[in-house]
Short mmCIF file of C-alpha atoms in Angstrom, two decimals:
data_model
loop_
_atom_site.label_atom_id
_atom_site.label_comp_id
_atom_site.label_asym_id
_atom_site.label_seq_id
_atom_site.Cartn_x
_atom_site.Cartn_y
_atom_site.Cartn_z
CA UNK A 1 214.14 161.03 250.17
CA UNK A 2 216.07 159.69 247.06
CA UNK A 3 219.50 160.43 247.57
CA UNK A 4 222.05 161.01 244.33
CA UNK A 5 225.49 159.99 245.00
CA UNK A 6 227.78 161.79 243.32
CA UNK A 7 230.95 160.37 242.15
CA UNK A 8 234.39 161.18 239.80
CA UNK A 9 232.39 159.62 236.40
CA UNK A 10 229.60 161.82 236.51
CA UNK A 11 225.67 161.21 236.84
CA UNK A 12 222.85 160.49 234.66
CA UNK A 13 219.76 162.32 233.50
CA UNK A 14 217.50 160.92 235.54
CA UNK A 15 219.87 162.35 238.64
CA UNK A 16 219.73 165.92 237.14
CA UNK A 17 215.99 165.75 236.97
CA UNK A 18 215.46 164.11 240.22
CA UNK A 19 217.71 166.98 241.89
CA UNK A 20 216.19 169.77 240.15
CA UNK A 21 212.80 169.15 239.81
CA UNK A 22 212.19 166.26 242.69
CA UNK A 23 214.38 167.64 245.37
CA UNK A 24 216.54 164.89 245.86
CA UNK A 25 219.63 164.96 248.33
CA UNK A 26 222.96 164.56 247.14
CA UNK A 27 225.89 163.10 248.50
CA UNK A 28 229.68 162.89 247.73
CA UNK A 29 231.06 159.57 247.18
CA UNK A 30 234.61 158.34 248.70
CA UNK A 31 235.89 158.26 245.36
CA UNK A 32 235.01 161.54 244.61
CA UNK A 33 236.53 163.15 247.85
CA UNK A 34 239.85 161.38 247.43
CA UNK A 35 239.80 162.80 243.59
CA UNK A 36 238.97 166.40 245.03
CA UNK A 37 241.97 166.15 247.55
CA UNK A 38 244.66 164.61 244.96
CA UNK A 39 243.56 167.69 242.45
CA UNK A 40 243.91 170.04 245.31
CA UNK A 41 247.19 168.75 246.22
CA UNK A 42 248.36 169.97 242.38
CA UNK A 43 247.11 173.01 242.58
CA UNK A 44 248.69 173.87 246.03
CA UNK A 45 252.14 173.03 244.48
CA UNK A 46 251.89 175.25 241.43
CA UNK A 47 250.37 178.06 243.76
CA UNK A 48 253.72 178.18 245.78
CA UNK A 49 256.08 178.00 242.83
CA UNK A 50 257.09 181.53 241.43
CA UNK A 51 255.88 181.24 237.89
CA UNK A 52 252.38 182.44 236.98
CA UNK A 53 249.84 179.71 236.17
CA UNK A 54 246.41 180.92 234.73
CA UNK A 55 243.42 180.39 237.31
CA UNK A 56 245.79 179.79 240.28
CA UNK A 57 248.23 182.78 240.33
CA UNK A 58 247.20 185.26 237.51
CA UNK A 59 244.23 187.37 236.61
CA UNK A 60 241.09 186.04 234.29
CA UNK A 61 240.08 186.78 230.79
CA UNK A 62 241.79 189.81 229.29
CA UNK A 63 243.36 190.15 232.54
CA UNK A 64 245.29 186.96 232.93
CA UNK A 65 248.75 188.80 231.97
CA UNK A 66 249.17 190.10 235.60
CA UNK A 67 250.90 187.98 238.19
CA UNK A 68 249.11 187.88 241.42
CA UNK A 69 251.06 187.63 244.83
CA UNK A 70 250.29 185.13 247.55
CA UNK A 71 248.65 187.40 249.80
CA UNK A 72 245.96 188.73 247.22
CA UNK A 73 245.01 185.48 246.15
CA UNK A 74 242.35 184.89 248.47
CA UNK A 75 240.72 188.56 247.44
CA UNK A 76 241.15 187.43 243.99
CA UNK A 77 239.17 184.44 243.81
CA UNK A 78 236.17 186.50 246.31
CA UNK A 79 236.57 189.14 243.87
CA UNK A 80 235.64 187.46 240.62
CA UNK A 81 232.63 186.01 242.47
CA UNK A 82 231.61 188.85 243.13
CA UNK A 83 232.02 191.07 240.29
CA UNK A 84 230.87 188.42 238.22
CA UNK A 85 227.49 187.88 240.23
CA UNK A 86 226.29 190.82 237.56
CA UNK A 87 222.95 189.22 236.58
CA UNK A 88 219.78 191.41 235.84
CA UNK A 89 216.32 191.16 234.94
CA UNK A 90 213.71 188.40 236.75
CA UNK A 91 214.54 185.81 238.64
CA UNK A 92 215.08 182.07 236.92
CA UNK A 93 213.07 179.27 238.06
CA UNK A 94 214.34 177.08 241.11
CA UNK A 95 214.61 174.06 239.16
CA UNK A 96 216.88 175.65 236.58
CA UNK A 97 219.00 177.03 239.47
CA UNK A 98 219.21 173.62 241.35
CA UNK A 99 220.16 171.98 238.37
CA UNK A 100 223.01 174.69 237.66
CA UNK A 101 223.94 173.79 241.34
CA UNK A 102 224.08 170.50 240.88
CA UNK A 103 226.00 169.88 237.68
CA UNK A 104 228.69 172.19 238.76
CA UNK A 105 229.05 170.23 241.79
CA UNK A 106 229.27 166.94 239.48
CA UNK A 107 231.96 168.91 237.69
CA UNK A 108 233.84 169.76 240.59
CA UNK A 109 233.89 166.16 242.01
CA UNK A 110 235.57 164.94 238.84
CA UNK A 111 238.79 165.76 240.30
CA UNK A 112 239.94 168.26 237.53
CA UNK A 113 238.92 171.19 238.72
CA UNK A 114 241.26 171.28 242.07
CA UNK A 115 238.34 172.35 244.38
CA UNK A 116 239.05 171.51 248.04
CA UNK A 117 236.74 168.63 249.04
CA UNK A 118 235.14 171.03 251.95
CA UNK A 119 234.04 173.51 249.07
CA UNK A 120 232.23 170.52 247.27
CA UNK A 121 230.79 169.61 251.00
CA UNK A 122 229.36 173.09 251.18
CA UNK A 123 227.57 173.10 247.61
CA UNK A 124 226.47 169.55 248.55
CA UNK A 125 225.04 171.24 252.10
CA UNK A 126 223.39 174.12 250.28
CA UNK A 127 221.54 171.88 247.84
CA UNK A 128 220.26 169.50 250.75
CA UNK A 129 219.17 172.43 252.92
CA UNK A 130 217.03 173.77 249.86
CA UNK A 131 218.64 176.95 249.65
CA UNK A 132 218.65 178.23 246.12
CA UNK A 133 220.54 181.18 245.45
CA UNK A 134 218.77 184.38 243.53
CA UNK A 135 219.96 184.01 239.92
CA UNK A 136 218.90 186.03 237.01
CA UNK A 137 217.64 186.13 233.28
CA UNK A 138 220.43 188.06 232.14
CA UNK A 139 224.26 187.62 232.46
CA UNK A 140 225.10 184.80 230.23
CA UNK A 141 226.91 184.78 226.98
CA UNK A 142 227.17 181.00 226.99
CA UNK A 143 230.66 181.03 226.87
CA UNK A 144 233.62 180.71 229.69
CA UNK A 145 230.45 179.08 231.00
CA UNK A 146 227.44 180.57 232.35
CA UNK A 147 229.54 183.27 234.27
CA UNK A 148 226.65 185.29 235.93
CA UNK A 149 224.40 182.84 237.02
CA UNK A 150 227.28 180.28 238.27
CA UNK A 151 228.59 183.33 240.17
CA UNK A 152 225.43 184.01 241.77
CA UNK A 153 225.38 180.45 243.05
CA UNK A 154 229.10 180.68 244.32
CA UNK A 155 228.18 183.84 246.28
CA UNK A 156 225.40 182.11 247.95
CA UNK A 157 228.55 179.87 249.16
CA UNK A 158 230.41 182.67 250.44
CA UNK A 159 227.17 183.94 252.66
CA UNK A 160 227.04 186.84 250.58
CA UNK A 161 223.83 188.18 248.15
CA UNK A 162 220.52 186.66 248.58
CA UNK A 163 219.09 183.43 248.15
CA UNK A 164 215.57 181.74 248.55
CA UNK A 165 215.16 179.53 251.61
CA UNK A 166 213.07 176.36 251.57
CA UNK A 167 209.93 178.05 252.49
CA UNK A 168 210.30 179.79 249.43
CA UNK A 169 211.15 183.48 251.27
CA UNK A 170 214.33 185.17 249.75
CA UNK A 171 216.60 186.47 252.53
CA UNK A 172 220.06 187.03 252.61
CA UNK A 173 222.19 184.30 252.04
CA UNK A 174 224.51 184.49 255.25
CA UNK A 175 221.14 184.31 257.65
CA UNK A 176 220.07 180.79 255.52
CA UNK A 177 223.62 179.35 255.83
CA UNK A 178 223.60 180.20 259.55
CA UNK A 179 220.13 178.78 260.24
CA UNK A 180 221.21 175.38 258.77
CA UNK A 181 224.60 175.27 260.26
CA UNK A 182 226.42 175.73 257.24
CA UNK A 183 229.84 177.67 257.27
CA UNK A 184 230.51 180.05 254.66
CA UNK A 185 233.40 178.94 252.38
CA UNK A 186 236.56 180.78 252.09
CA UNK A 187 237.89 180.28 248.37
CA UNK A 188 241.50 179.74 247.73
CA UNK A 189 243.57 179.45 244.46
CA UNK A 190 241.59 178.57 241.59
CA UNK A 191 238.28 177.97 243.43
CA UNK A 192 236.38 180.99 242.38
CA UNK A 193 237.16 180.53 238.83
CA UNK A 194 236.37 176.89 239.03
CA UNK A 195 232.68 177.63 240.56
CA UNK A 196 232.01 179.72 237.59
CA UNK A 197 232.98 178.38 234.30
CA UNK A 198 230.66 175.53 232.94
CA UNK A 199 227.74 175.21 230.61
CA UNK A 200 225.67 174.00 233.56
CA UNK A 201 222.60 176.10 233.23
CA UNK A 202 222.12 175.93 229.86
CA UNK A 203 222.89 171.83 230.07
CA UNK A 204 220.34 171.64 233.12
CA UNK A 205 217.66 173.52 230.99
CA UNK A 206 218.44 171.24 228.19
CA UNK A 207 217.43 168.03 230.46
CA UNK A 208 214.74 169.44 231.46
CA UNK A 209 213.07 170.40 227.86
CA UNK A 210 214.03 166.74 226.80
CA UNK A 211 211.66 165.53 229.94
CA UNK A 212 208.93 167.98 228.82
CA UNK A 213 209.16 167.19 225.01
CA UNK A 214 209.13 163.78 225.66
CA UNK A 215 205.88 163.88 227.23
CA UNK A 216 204.62 166.30 224.75
CA UNK A 217 205.47 164.32 221.60
CA UNK A 218 203.59 161.47 222.73
CA UNK A 219 200.51 164.03 223.44
CA UNK A 220 200.85 165.88 220.00
CA UNK A 221 200.31 162.05 218.09
CA UNK A 222 197.59 161.54 220.68
CA UNK A 223 195.87 165.00 219.50
CA UNK A 224 196.88 164.20 216.14
CA UNK A 225 194.71 160.64 215.93
CA UNK A 226 191.88 162.57 217.87
CA UNK A 227 192.22 164.84 215.03
CA UNK A 228 192.07 162.44 212.26
CA UNK A 229 189.22 160.75 213.65
CA UNK A 230 187.09 163.85 214.12
CA UNK A 231 187.86 164.54 210.81
CA UNK A 232 186.71 161.16 209.40
CA UNK A 233 190.12 160.90 208.12
CA UNK A 234 191.77 157.37 207.15
CA UNK A 235 194.69 155.46 209.11
CA UNK A 236 195.46 153.70 206.08
CA UNK A 237 198.87 156.30 205.82
CA UNK A 238 199.82 155.09 209.35
CA UNK A 239 200.46 151.63 208.21
CA UNK A 240 203.77 149.99 209.36
CA UNK A 241 204.87 149.04 205.57
CA UNK A 242 204.33 152.59 204.30
CA UNK A 243 206.76 153.72 206.92
CA UNK A 244 209.25 150.92 206.68
CA UNK A 245 210.09 152.05 203.36
CA UNK A 246 211.29 155.55 204.38
CA UNK A 247 213.26 154.52 207.58
CA UNK A 248 213.20 157.48 209.92
CA UNK A 249 213.00 156.13 213.67
CA UNK A 250 210.94 159.16 214.84
CA UNK A 251 208.25 158.62 211.88
CA UNK A 252 207.74 155.20 212.45
CA UNK A 253 207.21 155.72 216.31
CA UNK A 254 204.75 158.57 215.54
CA UNK A 255 202.67 156.87 213.34
CA UNK A 256 202.77 153.44 215.49
CA UNK A 257 201.41 155.52 218.43
CA UNK A 258 198.47 157.28 216.09
CA UNK A 259 197.97 153.57 215.07
CA UNK A 260 197.41 152.25 218.47
CA UNK A 261 195.29 155.63 219.79
CA UNK A 262 192.98 154.53 216.72
CA UNK A 263 192.54 151.02 216.98
CA UNK A 264 189.01 150.07 217.07
CA UNK A 265 187.66 153.28 215.63
CA UNK A 266 184.37 153.53 213.48
CA UNK A 267 185.10 157.28 212.74
CA UNK A 268 188.12 156.64 210.50
CA UNK A 269 188.01 155.76 206.91
CA UNK A 270 184.93 157.56 205.72
CA UNK A 271 186.52 159.14 203.09
CA UNK A 272 184.12 157.76 200.10
CA UNK A 273 180.92 158.88 202.14
CA UNK A 274 178.74 162.08 201.27
CA UNK A 275 181.98 164.38 200.57
CA UNK A 276 184.37 162.00 198.51
CA UNK A 277 188.06 162.62 199.53
CA UNK A 278 191.62 160.54 197.51
CA UNK A 279 193.29 161.91 200.51
CA UNK A 280 193.86 163.97 203.59
CA UNK A 281 195.19 167.28 203.97
CA UNK A 282 198.89 167.48 204.90
CA UNK A 283 198.29 168.65 208.26
CA UNK A 284 196.51 165.28 208.71
CA UNK A 285 198.38 162.67 206.32
CA UNK A 286 202.51 163.92 207.07
CA UNK A 287 201.35 164.02 210.90
CA UNK A 288 204.02 161.11 211.89
CA UNK A 289 206.45 162.75 209.19
CA UNK A 290 206.76 166.14 211.25
CA UNK A 291 206.41 164.98 214.55
CA UNK A 292 208.97 162.17 213.82
CA UNK A 293 211.71 164.47 212.44
CA UNK A 294 211.14 166.05 215.95
CA UNK A 295 211.53 163.04 217.47
CA UNK A 296 214.79 162.67 215.78
CA UNK A 297 216.01 165.43 216.52
CA UNK A 298 215.20 164.95 220.26
CA UNK A 299 217.26 161.85 220.10
CA UNK A 300 220.38 163.74 218.86
CA UNK A 301 220.07 166.41 221.51
CA UNK A 302 219.83 163.67 224.02
CA UNK A 303 222.99 162.57 222.91
CA UNK A 304 224.91 165.40 222.83
CA UNK A 305 223.39 165.96 226.29
CA UNK A 306 224.80 162.63 227.75
CA UNK A 307 228.35 163.60 226.00
CA UNK A 308 228.24 166.91 227.89
CA UNK A 309 226.91 165.58 231.06
CA UNK A 310 230.04 162.94 230.81
CA UNK A 311 232.38 165.94 230.42
CA UNK A 312 234.53 167.98 233.02
CA UNK A 313 234.11 171.45 231.70
CA UNK A 314 236.49 174.13 233.57
CA UNK A 315 239.69 176.49 232.35
CA UNK A 316 242.28 175.66 233.80
CA UNK A 317 241.73 171.74 234.18
CA UNK A 318 243.76 169.65 236.18
CA UNK A 319 244.87 166.69 234.16
CA UNK A 320 245.68 163.46 235.54
CA UNK A 321 249.59 163.39 234.56
CA UNK A 322 249.30 166.74 236.96
CA UNK A 323 249.20 169.19 234.30
CA UNK A 324 247.06 172.42 234.40
CA UNK A 325 246.17 173.18 231.16
CA UNK A 326 244.12 176.05 229.80
CA UNK A 327 241.59 174.77 227.10
CA UNK A 328 238.15 175.98 225.43
CA UNK A 329 235.93 173.44 226.57
CA UNK A 330 233.72 175.82 228.33
CA UNK A 331 232.34 176.82 224.92
CA UNK A 332 228.82 176.10 224.59
CA UNK A 333 228.20 175.86 220.73
CA UNK A 334 227.35 172.02 221.23
CA UNK A 335 224.82 172.68 223.70
CA UNK A 336 223.64 175.67 222.31
CA UNK A 337 223.18 174.37 218.65
CA UNK A 338 220.66 171.51 219.63
CA UNK A 339 218.85 173.99 222.27
CA UNK A 340 218.05 175.78 218.77
CA UNK A 341 217.10 172.49 217.33
CA UNK A 342 214.68 171.72 219.65
CA UNK A 343 213.28 175.14 219.20
CA UNK A 344 212.67 174.95 215.67
CA UNK A 345 211.29 171.28 215.92
CA UNK A 346 208.94 172.05 218.52
CA UNK A 347 207.80 175.25 216.55
CA UNK A 348 206.63 173.09 213.56
CA UNK A 349 204.86 170.65 215.81
CA UNK A 350 202.91 173.63 216.84
CA UNK A 351 202.34 174.60 213.71
CA UNK A 352 200.80 171.46 212.02
CA UNK A 353 198.67 171.14 215.21
CA UNK A 354 197.16 174.53 214.77
CA UNK A 355 196.62 173.80 211.21
CA UNK A 356 194.53 170.60 212.28
CA UNK A 357 192.55 172.69 214.86
CA UNK A 358 191.96 175.32 211.93
CA UNK A 359 190.55 172.96 209.96
CA UNK A 360 188.48 171.27 212.93
CA UNK A 361 186.83 174.57 213.18
CA UNK A 362 186.28 175.36 209.24
CA UNK A 363 182.74 174.12 207.98
CA UNK A 364 184.13 173.92 204.34
CA UNK A 365 187.12 171.64 205.31
CA UNK A 366 185.66 169.75 208.46
CA UNK A 367 183.43 167.58 206.74
CA UNK A 368 180.28 167.90 208.39
CA UNK A 369 180.90 169.36 211.68
CA UNK A 370 179.46 172.73 212.74
CA UNK A 371 181.13 175.91 212.43
CA UNK A 372 183.62 176.74 214.91
CA UNK A 373 182.28 173.69 216.52
CA UNK A 374 179.39 176.08 217.68
CA UNK A 375 176.44 175.19 219.36
CA UNK A 376 174.04 177.44 217.69
CA UNK A 377 176.55 179.17 214.96
CA UNK A 378 175.84 182.81 214.78
CA UNK A 379 174.39 183.06 218.27
CA UNK A 380 177.46 180.96 219.47
CA UNK A 381 181.03 181.41 218.24
CA UNK A 382 182.17 178.46 219.69
CA UNK A 383 186.06 177.99 219.56
CA UNK A 384 186.86 180.74 216.95
CA UNK A 385 188.61 182.52 219.29
CA UNK A 386 190.20 179.57 221.17
CA UNK A 387 191.94 179.05 217.91
CA UNK A 388 193.44 182.64 217.62
CA UNK A 389 195.32 182.27 220.94
CA UNK A 390 196.59 179.03 219.72
CA UNK A 391 197.48 181.10 216.46
CA UNK A 392 199.21 183.53 218.45
CA UNK A 393 201.10 181.19 220.61
CA UNK A 394 202.42 179.54 217.39
CA UNK A 395 203.63 182.77 216.12
CA UNK A 396 205.61 183.44 218.74
CA UNK A 397 207.06 179.81 218.81
CA UNK A 398 208.51 180.96 215.18
CA UNK A 399 209.98 183.92 216.40
CA UNK A 400 211.37 181.82 219.05
CA UNK A 401 212.85 179.51 216.60
CA UNK A 402 215.19 182.01 215.46
CA UNK A 403 218.65 180.57 216.50
CA UNK A 404 220.27 182.06 219.26
CA UNK A 405 223.34 180.36 218.47
CA UNK A 406 223.75 181.88 215.20
CA UNK A 407 224.75 185.27 216.94
CA UNK A 408 227.67 185.93 218.84
CA UNK A 409 229.11 189.28 220.65
CA UNK A 410 232.47 189.85 221.50
CA UNK A 411 233.21 190.52 225.32
CA UNK A 412 236.31 190.71 227.95
CA UNK A 413 238.06 193.33 225.40
CA UNK A 414 237.89 191.05 222.60
CA UNK A 415 239.50 188.22 224.44
CA UNK A 416 236.37 186.22 224.57
CA UNK A 417 235.35 187.37 220.75
CA UNK A 418 232.92 184.59 220.25
CA UNK A 419 230.83 183.22 222.19
CA UNK A 420 227.73 180.62 222.12
CA UNK A 421 224.67 182.17 223.34
CA UNK A 422 223.62 178.94 225.06
CA UNK A 423 221.99 180.27 227.95
CA UNK A 424 220.04 182.53 225.60
CA UNK A 425 218.96 179.60 223.69
CA UNK A 426 217.88 177.64 226.65
CA UNK A 427 215.96 180.58 228.07
CA UNK A 428 213.90 181.00 224.51
CA UNK A 429 213.27 177.07 224.30
CA UNK A 430 211.68 176.87 228.04
CA UNK A 431 209.16 179.70 226.34
CA UNK A 432 208.33 177.62 223.40
CA UNK A 433 208.09 173.96 225.35
CA UNK A 434 205.63 176.06 227.47
CA UNK A 435 203.55 177.34 224.22
CA UNK A 436 203.48 173.91 222.75
CA UNK A 437 202.24 172.69 225.67
CA UNK A 438 199.11 175.27 225.46
CA UNK A 439 198.96 174.87 221.82
CA UNK A 440 198.45 170.98 222.36
CA UNK A 441 195.95 171.61 224.85
CA UNK A 442 193.68 173.83 222.33
CA UNK A 443 193.79 170.84 219.79
CA UNK A 444 192.83 168.51 222.46
CA UNK A 445 189.58 170.62 223.20
CA UNK A 446 188.76 170.90 219.67
CA UNK A 447 189.26 167.39 218.49
CA UNK A 448 186.90 166.14 221.71
CA UNK A 449 184.57 168.25 220.99
CA UNK A 450 184.69 167.49 217.61
CA UNK A 451 184.41 163.94 218.29
CA UNK A 452 181.51 164.17 220.60
CA UNK A 453 179.86 166.00 217.62
CA UNK A 454 180.16 162.95 215.35
CA UNK A 455 176.74 161.21 216.81
CA UNK A 456 176.13 157.87 215.49
CA UNK A 457 179.84 157.09 215.41
CA UNK A 458 181.98 155.22 217.92
CA UNK A 459 185.44 156.75 218.63
CA UNK A 460 188.37 154.06 219.28
CA UNK A 461 188.55 152.92 223.01
CA UNK A 462 191.88 155.22 223.64
CA UNK A 463 190.02 158.39 222.31
CA UNK A 464 186.69 157.68 224.46
CA UNK A 465 189.36 157.07 227.84
CA UNK A 466 190.85 160.26 226.70
CA UNK A 467 187.56 162.12 226.42
CA UNK A 468 186.32 160.66 229.73
CA UNK A 469 189.56 161.74 231.27
CA UNK A 470 189.61 165.12 230.11
CA UNK A 471 185.84 166.14 231.10
CA UNK A 472 186.78 164.42 234.40
CA UNK A 473 189.88 167.14 234.53
CA UNK A 474 187.09 169.95 234.40
CA UNK A 475 187.22 170.46 230.46
CA UNK A 476 183.56 170.74 229.72
CA UNK A 477 182.27 169.32 226.28
CA UNK A 478 180.03 170.73 223.71
CA UNK A 479 177.22 173.03 224.47
CA UNK A 480 176.29 177.05 224.04
CA UNK A 481 179.01 179.67 224.65
CA UNK A 482 180.74 179.90 227.90
CA UNK A 483 183.62 181.44 229.60
CA UNK A 484 186.26 179.88 228.02
CA UNK A 485 189.68 180.62 229.64
CA UNK A 486 189.03 178.03 232.60
CA UNK A 487 188.33 175.16 229.97
CA UNK A 488 191.75 176.24 228.31
CA UNK A 489 193.58 176.33 231.46
CA UNK A 490 192.19 172.95 232.59
CA UNK A 491 192.89 171.34 229.25
CA UNK A 492 196.78 173.13 229.76
CA UNK A 493 197.16 171.34 233.13
CA UNK A 494 195.92 167.88 232.01
CA UNK A 495 198.48 167.77 229.00
CA UNK A 496 201.14 169.62 231.29
CA UNK A 497 200.75 166.80 234.13
CA UNK A 498 200.94 163.64 231.81
CA UNK A 499 197.17 162.99 231.95
CA UNK A 500 196.64 162.97 228.14
CA UNK A 501 199.35 160.32 227.85
CA UNK A 502 198.08 158.51 230.84
CA UNK A 503 194.42 158.14 229.91
CA UNK A 504 195.53 157.07 226.34
CA UNK A 505 198.12 154.56 227.83
CA UNK A 506 195.12 152.78 229.95
CA UNK A 507 194.03 151.72 226.55
CA UNK A 508 197.09 151.17 224.36
CA UNK A 509 199.97 150.47 227.05
CA UNK A 510 202.86 152.12 226.61
CA UNK A 511 203.14 154.70 223.59
CA UNK A 512 206.66 154.90 221.93
#
């Protein structure tokens, strides 16, 4: 099994995905262990002094003015974990929790948190044992870190609360630790706080969304090309010289992808046939501009994610010169903004895909295709309600595009009076990504059927490869009405699993 080694300088996006989605093992580098020990010496020295130090010998948040005596400090650290593990609602996905655990471990290993090496090793052991803390949907405001979600993870390290074992069964965390020979941690000064104070949940979900959307934007370029073909549109608008004079990188990449898919098609360029057109509708002609803007938003979000991944987010932090300083680096605004930006871009990509689907189904705008792509229109309804489903998904995506990061709600007796809502932005983006996958699947279903109905005209080799692959995946072609839900589910699985991109790239080579 793949192993990710965590040092002091951070990890990569592929490391996050390998641990969260691939179940990769985690090891601490000798460098990280040494940094952990050095930072802990600083915290221990401060803990021995009579002067109060935030997070070491004081309460937290609005209670930071109370100096905590040494005999109560272990209890203080246990209590912050227990009291902050206050999540409610459904469980979040296993991959999200593994990303949360791993990213917190990454920051702990930076040597800026003051956590003992043995605590970090226990965090790695829990990940490697496949023990996944039960984390709930609600509890993070995206400021002072993803507090409740991280607290549920820390609770598992203490052998308390519930967790999911490697077999998928939820059991008491203490039992799971014992079965895997893991000793629960006994937290000392600052350690409880250090385990809770980060943007790890929202960042993990951002990396997974970027991974998913990278595939979905290529998928959308393919389905847009198929729809253009099915509508007998022109590929002249995809010429590189047209996109060179408006040099947005994403636009150029999307146009190049569509052109690669359409190479060799006999369906394009029929504007002057029986129903002459000067130009195609915006949903067809402007596909690269819309998808390209989304691609550029992805690039910006990836830059922010990489910067956050290189950060050590905690409060207070141990600095190289030995100071332990309070700060506001836990505020999730940078990550929250791009999570919202991606939801907006995804909603627009879904919207333009739905408009192309609707055009394929409308006999007045489809340039010779049967109404609703039905076998016997009137007796058959064809894909009428498949488009309804797609429209419902688009409508929800527009609601999900309302930014969470524009909101704030005061907490902690007004000490934490402005929060990022980044966790909420991440949660709704995951729903948006799921919906976008389904929307693209419906366009794929309609466009492939429409191309097959263009008898006597040969589609591009890449288009033909897609049609053959999607039919092999269990999505049936034209014919009388049938139970559509299984076909739509198969199309969704085909897109979601990367089958659409893989089928096209067998002909085009790697798409951009």
